């Protein structure tokens, strides 16, 4: 019983969602051999003001650029020492959260994350 979850921003018409469900069902059937009535596809829509990538909400005017940053942002004016810095350190591949950040960056803005 394959279950496919697509998470995306709410920006698709009912017709596009219907097409996506049909195509994913056909693909899962072709690849796994599961019968059509045992394949579940659901689309989960997350509002842009509840979706963040790279520490930036999807509604931020600079989202396209800021969500792709690979470094920690500089300290905001007036922040205490030690809570931020004007020098940014790159995220190393083994750092906590690095895999999640890389996955989010690879997914692209509004692209659905698909799990089966």
mmCIF file with all atom_site columns, C-alpha atoms in Angstrom, residues 14-95:
data_model
loop_
_atom_site.group_PDB
_atom_site.id
_atom_site.type_symbol
_atom_site.label_atom_id
_atom_site.label_alt_id
_atom_site.label_comp_id
_atom_site.label_asym_id
_atom_site.label_entity_id
_atom_site.label_seq_id
_atom_site.pdbx_PDB_ins_code
_atom_site.Cartn_x
_atom_site.Cartn_y
_atom_site.Cartn_z
_atom_site.occupancy
_atom_site.B_iso_or_equiv
_atom_site.pdbx_formal_charge
_atom_site.auth_seq_id
_atom_site.auth_comp_id
_atom_site.auth_asym_id
_atom_site.auth_atom_id
_atom_site.pdbx_PDB_model_num
ATOM 1  C CA . UNK A 1 14 ? -7.653 21.625 -8.899  1.00 0.00 ? 14 UNK A CA 1
ATOM 2  C CA . UNK A 1 15 ? -6.908 20.497 -12.455 1.00 0.00 ? 15 UNK A CA 1
ATOM 3  C CA . UNK A 1 16 ? -3.117 20.553 -11.825 1.00 0.00 ? 16 UNK A CA 1
ATOM 4  C CA . UNK A 1 17 ? -3.584 18.656 -8.541  1.00 0.00 ? 17 UNK A CA 1
ATOM 5  C CA . UNK A 1 18 ? -5.752 16.062 -10.304 1.00 0.00 ? 18 UNK A CA 1
ATOM 6  C CA . UNK A 1 19 ? -3.083 15.658 -12.988 1.00 0.00 ? 19 UNK A CA 1
ATOM 7  C CA . UNK A 1 20 ? -0.345 15.276 -10.366 1.00 0.00 ? 20 UNK A CA 1
ATOM 8  C CA . UNK A 1 21 ? -2.323 12.631 -8.458  1.00 0.00 ? 21 UNK A CA 1
ATOM 9  C CA . UNK A 1 22 ? -3.015 10.694 -11.662 1.00 0.00 ? 22 UNK A CA 1
ATOM 10 C CA . UNK A 1 23 ? 0.610  10.821 -12.862 1.00 0.00 ? 23 UNK A CA 1
ATOM 11 C CA . UNK A 1 24 ? 2.046  9.833  -9.480  1.00 0.00 ? 24 UNK A CA 1
ATOM 12 C CA . UNK A 1 25 ? -0.421 6.951  -9.232  1.00 0.00 ? 25 UNK A CA 1
ATOM 13 C CA . UNK A 1 26 ? 0.547  5.718  -12.703 1.00 0.00 ? 26 UNK A CA 1
ATOM 14 C CA . UNK A 1 27 ? 4.254  5.976  -11.876 1.00 0.00 ? 27 UNK A CA 1
ATOM 15 C CA . UNK A 1 28 ? 3.938  4.141  -8.547  1.00 0.00 ? 28 UNK A CA 1
ATOM 16 C CA . UNK A 1 29 ? 1.911  1.407  -10.266 1.00 0.00 ? 29 UNK A CA 1
ATOM 17 C CA . UNK A 1 30 ? 4.474  1.057  -13.057 1.00 0.00 ? 30 UNK A CA 1
ATOM 18 C CA . UNK A 1 31 ? 7.473  0.953  -10.715 1.00 0.00 ? 31 UNK A CA 1
ATOM 19 C CA . UNK A 1 32 ? 6.076  -1.111 -7.841  1.00 0.00 ? 32 UNK A CA 1
ATOM 20 C CA . UNK A 1 33 ? 3.273  -3.084 -9.455  1.00 0.00 ? 33 UNK A CA 1
ATOM 21 C CA . UNK A 1 34 ? 0.889  -2.026 -6.678  1.00 0.00 ? 34 UNK A CA 1
ATOM 22 C CA . UNK A 1 35 ? -2.749 -2.076 -7.767  1.00 0.00 ? 35 UNK A CA 1
ATOM 23 C CA . UNK A 1 36 ? -4.314 1.335  -8.380  1.00 0.00 ? 36 UNK A CA 1
ATOM 24 C CA . UNK A 1 37 ? -6.821 0.967  -5.530  1.00 0.00 ? 37 UNK A CA 1
ATOM 25 C CA . UNK A 1 38 ? -3.982 0.478  -3.051  1.00 0.00 ? 38 UNK A CA 1
ATOM 26 C CA . UNK A 1 39 ? -2.024 3.631  -4.042  1.00 0.00 ? 39 UNK A CA 1
ATOM 27 C CA . UNK A 1 40 ? -2.744 6.745  -1.982  1.00 0.00 ? 40 UNK A CA 1
ATOM 28 C CA . UNK A 1 41 ? -1.539 10.188 -3.022  1.00 0.00 ? 41 UNK A CA 1
ATOM 29 C CA . UNK A 1 42 ? -2.223 13.255 -0.938  1.00 0.00 ? 42 UNK A CA 1
ATOM 30 C CA . UNK A 1 43 ? -1.210 16.849 -1.391  1.00 0.00 ? 43 UNK A CA 1
ATOM 31 C CA . UNK A 1 44 ? -0.430 18.861 1.698   1.00 0.00 ? 44 UNK A CA 1
ATOM 32 C CA . UNK A 1 45 ? -0.407 22.620 1.152   1.00 0.00 ? 45 UNK A CA 1
ATOM 33 C CA . UNK A 1 46 ? 1.576  24.822 3.510   1.00 0.00 ? 46 UNK A CA 1
ATOM 34 C CA . UNK A 1 47 ? 1.029  28.583 3.395   1.00 0.00 ? 47 UNK A CA 1
ATOM 35 C CA . UNK A 1 48 ? 4.127  30.592 2.450   1.00 0.00 ? 48 UNK A CA 1
ATOM 36 C CA . UNK A 1 49 ? 4.037  32.390 5.813   1.00 0.00 ? 49 UNK A CA 1
ATOM 37 C CA . UNK A 1 50 ? 4.388  28.972 7.499   1.00 0.00 ? 50 UNK A CA 1
ATOM 38 C CA . UNK A 1 51 ? 7.174  27.642 5.233   1.00 0.00 ? 51 UNK A CA 1
ATOM 39 C CA . UNK A 1 52 ? 10.820 28.543 5.660   1.00 0.00 ? 52 UNK A CA 1
ATOM 40 C CA . UNK A 1 53 ? 14.000 27.651 3.836   1.00 0.00 ? 53 UNK A CA 1
ATOM 41 C CA . UNK A 1 54 ? 17.436 28.762 4.956   1.00 0.00 ? 54 UNK A CA 1
ATOM 42 C CA . UNK A 1 55 ? 15.886 30.485 7.972   1.00 0.00 ? 55 UNK A CA 1
ATOM 43 C CA . UNK A 1 56 ? 13.695 32.733 5.814   1.00 0.00 ? 56 UNK A CA 1
ATOM 44 C CA . UNK A 1 57 ? 9.900  32.645 5.508   1.00 0.00 ? 57 UNK A CA 1
ATOM 45 C CA . UNK A 1 58 ? 8.438  32.139 2.049   1.00 0.00 ? 58 UNK A CA 1
ATOM 46 C CA . UNK A 1 59 ? 6.713  35.527 2.301   1.00 0.00 ? 59 UNK A CA 1
ATOM 47 C CA . UNK A 1 60 ? 9.992  37.439 2.763   1.00 0.00 ? 60 UNK A CA 1
ATOM 48 C CA . UNK A 1 61 ? 10.540 39.772 -0.227  1.00 0.00 ? 61 UNK A CA 1
ATOM 49 C CA . UNK A 1 62 ? 14.132 38.504 -0.529  1.00 0.00 ? 62 UNK A CA 1
ATOM 50 C CA . UNK A 1 63 ? 13.154 34.825 -0.202  1.00 0.00 ? 63 UNK A CA 1
ATOM 51 C CA . UNK A 1 64 ? 14.534 33.678 -3.570  1.00 0.00 ? 64 UNK A CA 1
ATOM 52 C CA . UNK A 1 65 ? 18.028 34.903 -2.714  1.00 0.00 ? 65 UNK A CA 1
ATOM 53 C CA . UNK A 1 66 ? 18.088 34.626 1.081   1.00 0.00 ? 66 UNK A CA 1
ATOM 54 C CA . UNK A 1 67 ? 16.763 31.057 1.217   1.00 0.00 ? 67 UNK A CA 1
ATOM 55 C CA . UNK A 1 68 ? 19.768 29.870 -0.809  1.00 0.00 ? 68 UNK A CA 1
ATOM 56 C CA . UNK A 1 69 ? 22.437 31.310 1.487   1.00 0.00 ? 69 UNK A CA 1
ATOM 57 C CA . UNK A 1 70 ? 25.071 28.899 2.700   1.00 0.00 ? 70 UNK A CA 1
ATOM 58 C CA . UNK A 1 71 ? 26.282 30.965 5.644   1.00 0.00 ? 71 UNK A CA 1
ATOM 59 C CA . UNK A 1 72 ? 24.937 32.342 8.881   1.00 0.00 ? 72 UNK A CA 1
ATOM 60 C CA . UNK A 1 73 ? 23.533 35.893 8.552   1.00 0.00 ? 73 UNK A CA 1
ATOM 61 C CA . UNK A 1 74 ? 25.513 38.791 10.017  1.00 0.00 ? 74 UNK A CA 1
ATOM 62 C CA . UNK A 1 75 ? 24.507 40.102 13.457  1.00 0.00 ? 75 UNK A CA 1
ATOM 63 C CA . UNK A 1 76 ? 21.681 42.588 13.452  1.00 0.00 ? 76 UNK A CA 1
ATOM 64 C CA . UNK A 1 77 ? 22.556 46.061 14.735  1.00 0.00 ? 77 UNK A CA 1
ATOM 65 C CA . UNK A 1 78 ? 22.232 46.202 18.514  1.00 0.00 ? 78 UNK A CA 1
ATOM 66 C CA . UNK A 1 79 ? 22.590 42.474 19.168  1.00 0.00 ? 79 UNK A CA 1
ATOM 67 C CA . UNK A 1 80 ? 24.752 41.376 22.057  1.00 0.00 ? 80 UNK A CA 1
ATOM 68 C CA . UNK A 1 81 ? 28.216 40.011 21.410  1.00 0.00 ? 81 UNK A CA 1
ATOM 69 C CA . UNK A 1 82 ? 28.253 36.281 20.892  1.00 0.00 ? 82 UNK A CA 1
ATOM 70 C CA . UNK A 1 83 ? 24.738 36.099 19.455  1.00 0.00 ? 83 UNK A CA 1
ATOM 71 C CA . UNK A 1 84 ? 25.848 36.927 15.945  1.00 0.00 ? 84 UNK A CA 1
ATOM 72 C CA . UNK A 1 85 ? 28.863 38.081 14.058  1.00 0.00 ? 85 UNK A CA 1
ATOM 73 C CA . UNK A 1 86 ? 29.753 40.175 11.069  1.00 0.00 ? 86 UNK A CA 1
ATOM 74 C CA . UNK A 1 87 ? 31.991 37.339 9.939   1.00 0.00 ? 87 UNK A CA 1
ATOM 75 C CA . UNK A 1 88 ? 30.073 34.391 8.609   1.00 0.00 ? 88 UNK A CA 1
ATOM 76 C CA . UNK A 1 89 ? 31.294 30.829 8.728   1.00 0.00 ? 89 UNK A CA 1
ATOM 77 C CA . UNK A 1 90 ? 30.362 28.372 5.994   1.00 0.00 ? 90 UNK A CA 1
ATOM 78 C CA . UNK A 1 91 ? 28.248 25.416 6.972   1.00 0.00 ? 91 UNK A CA 1
ATOM 79 C CA . UNK A 1 92 ? 30.326 22.269 6.817   1.00 0.00 ? 92 UNK A CA 1
ATOM 80 C CA . UNK A 1 93 ? 28.760 19.210 5.182   1.00 0.00 ? 93 UNK A CA 1
ATOM 81 C CA . UNK A 1 94 ? 28.798 17.316 8.486   1.00 0.00 ? 94 UNK A CA 1
ATOM 82 C CA . UNK A 1 95 ? 27.253 20.115 10.540  1.00 0.00 ? 95 UNK A CA 1
#
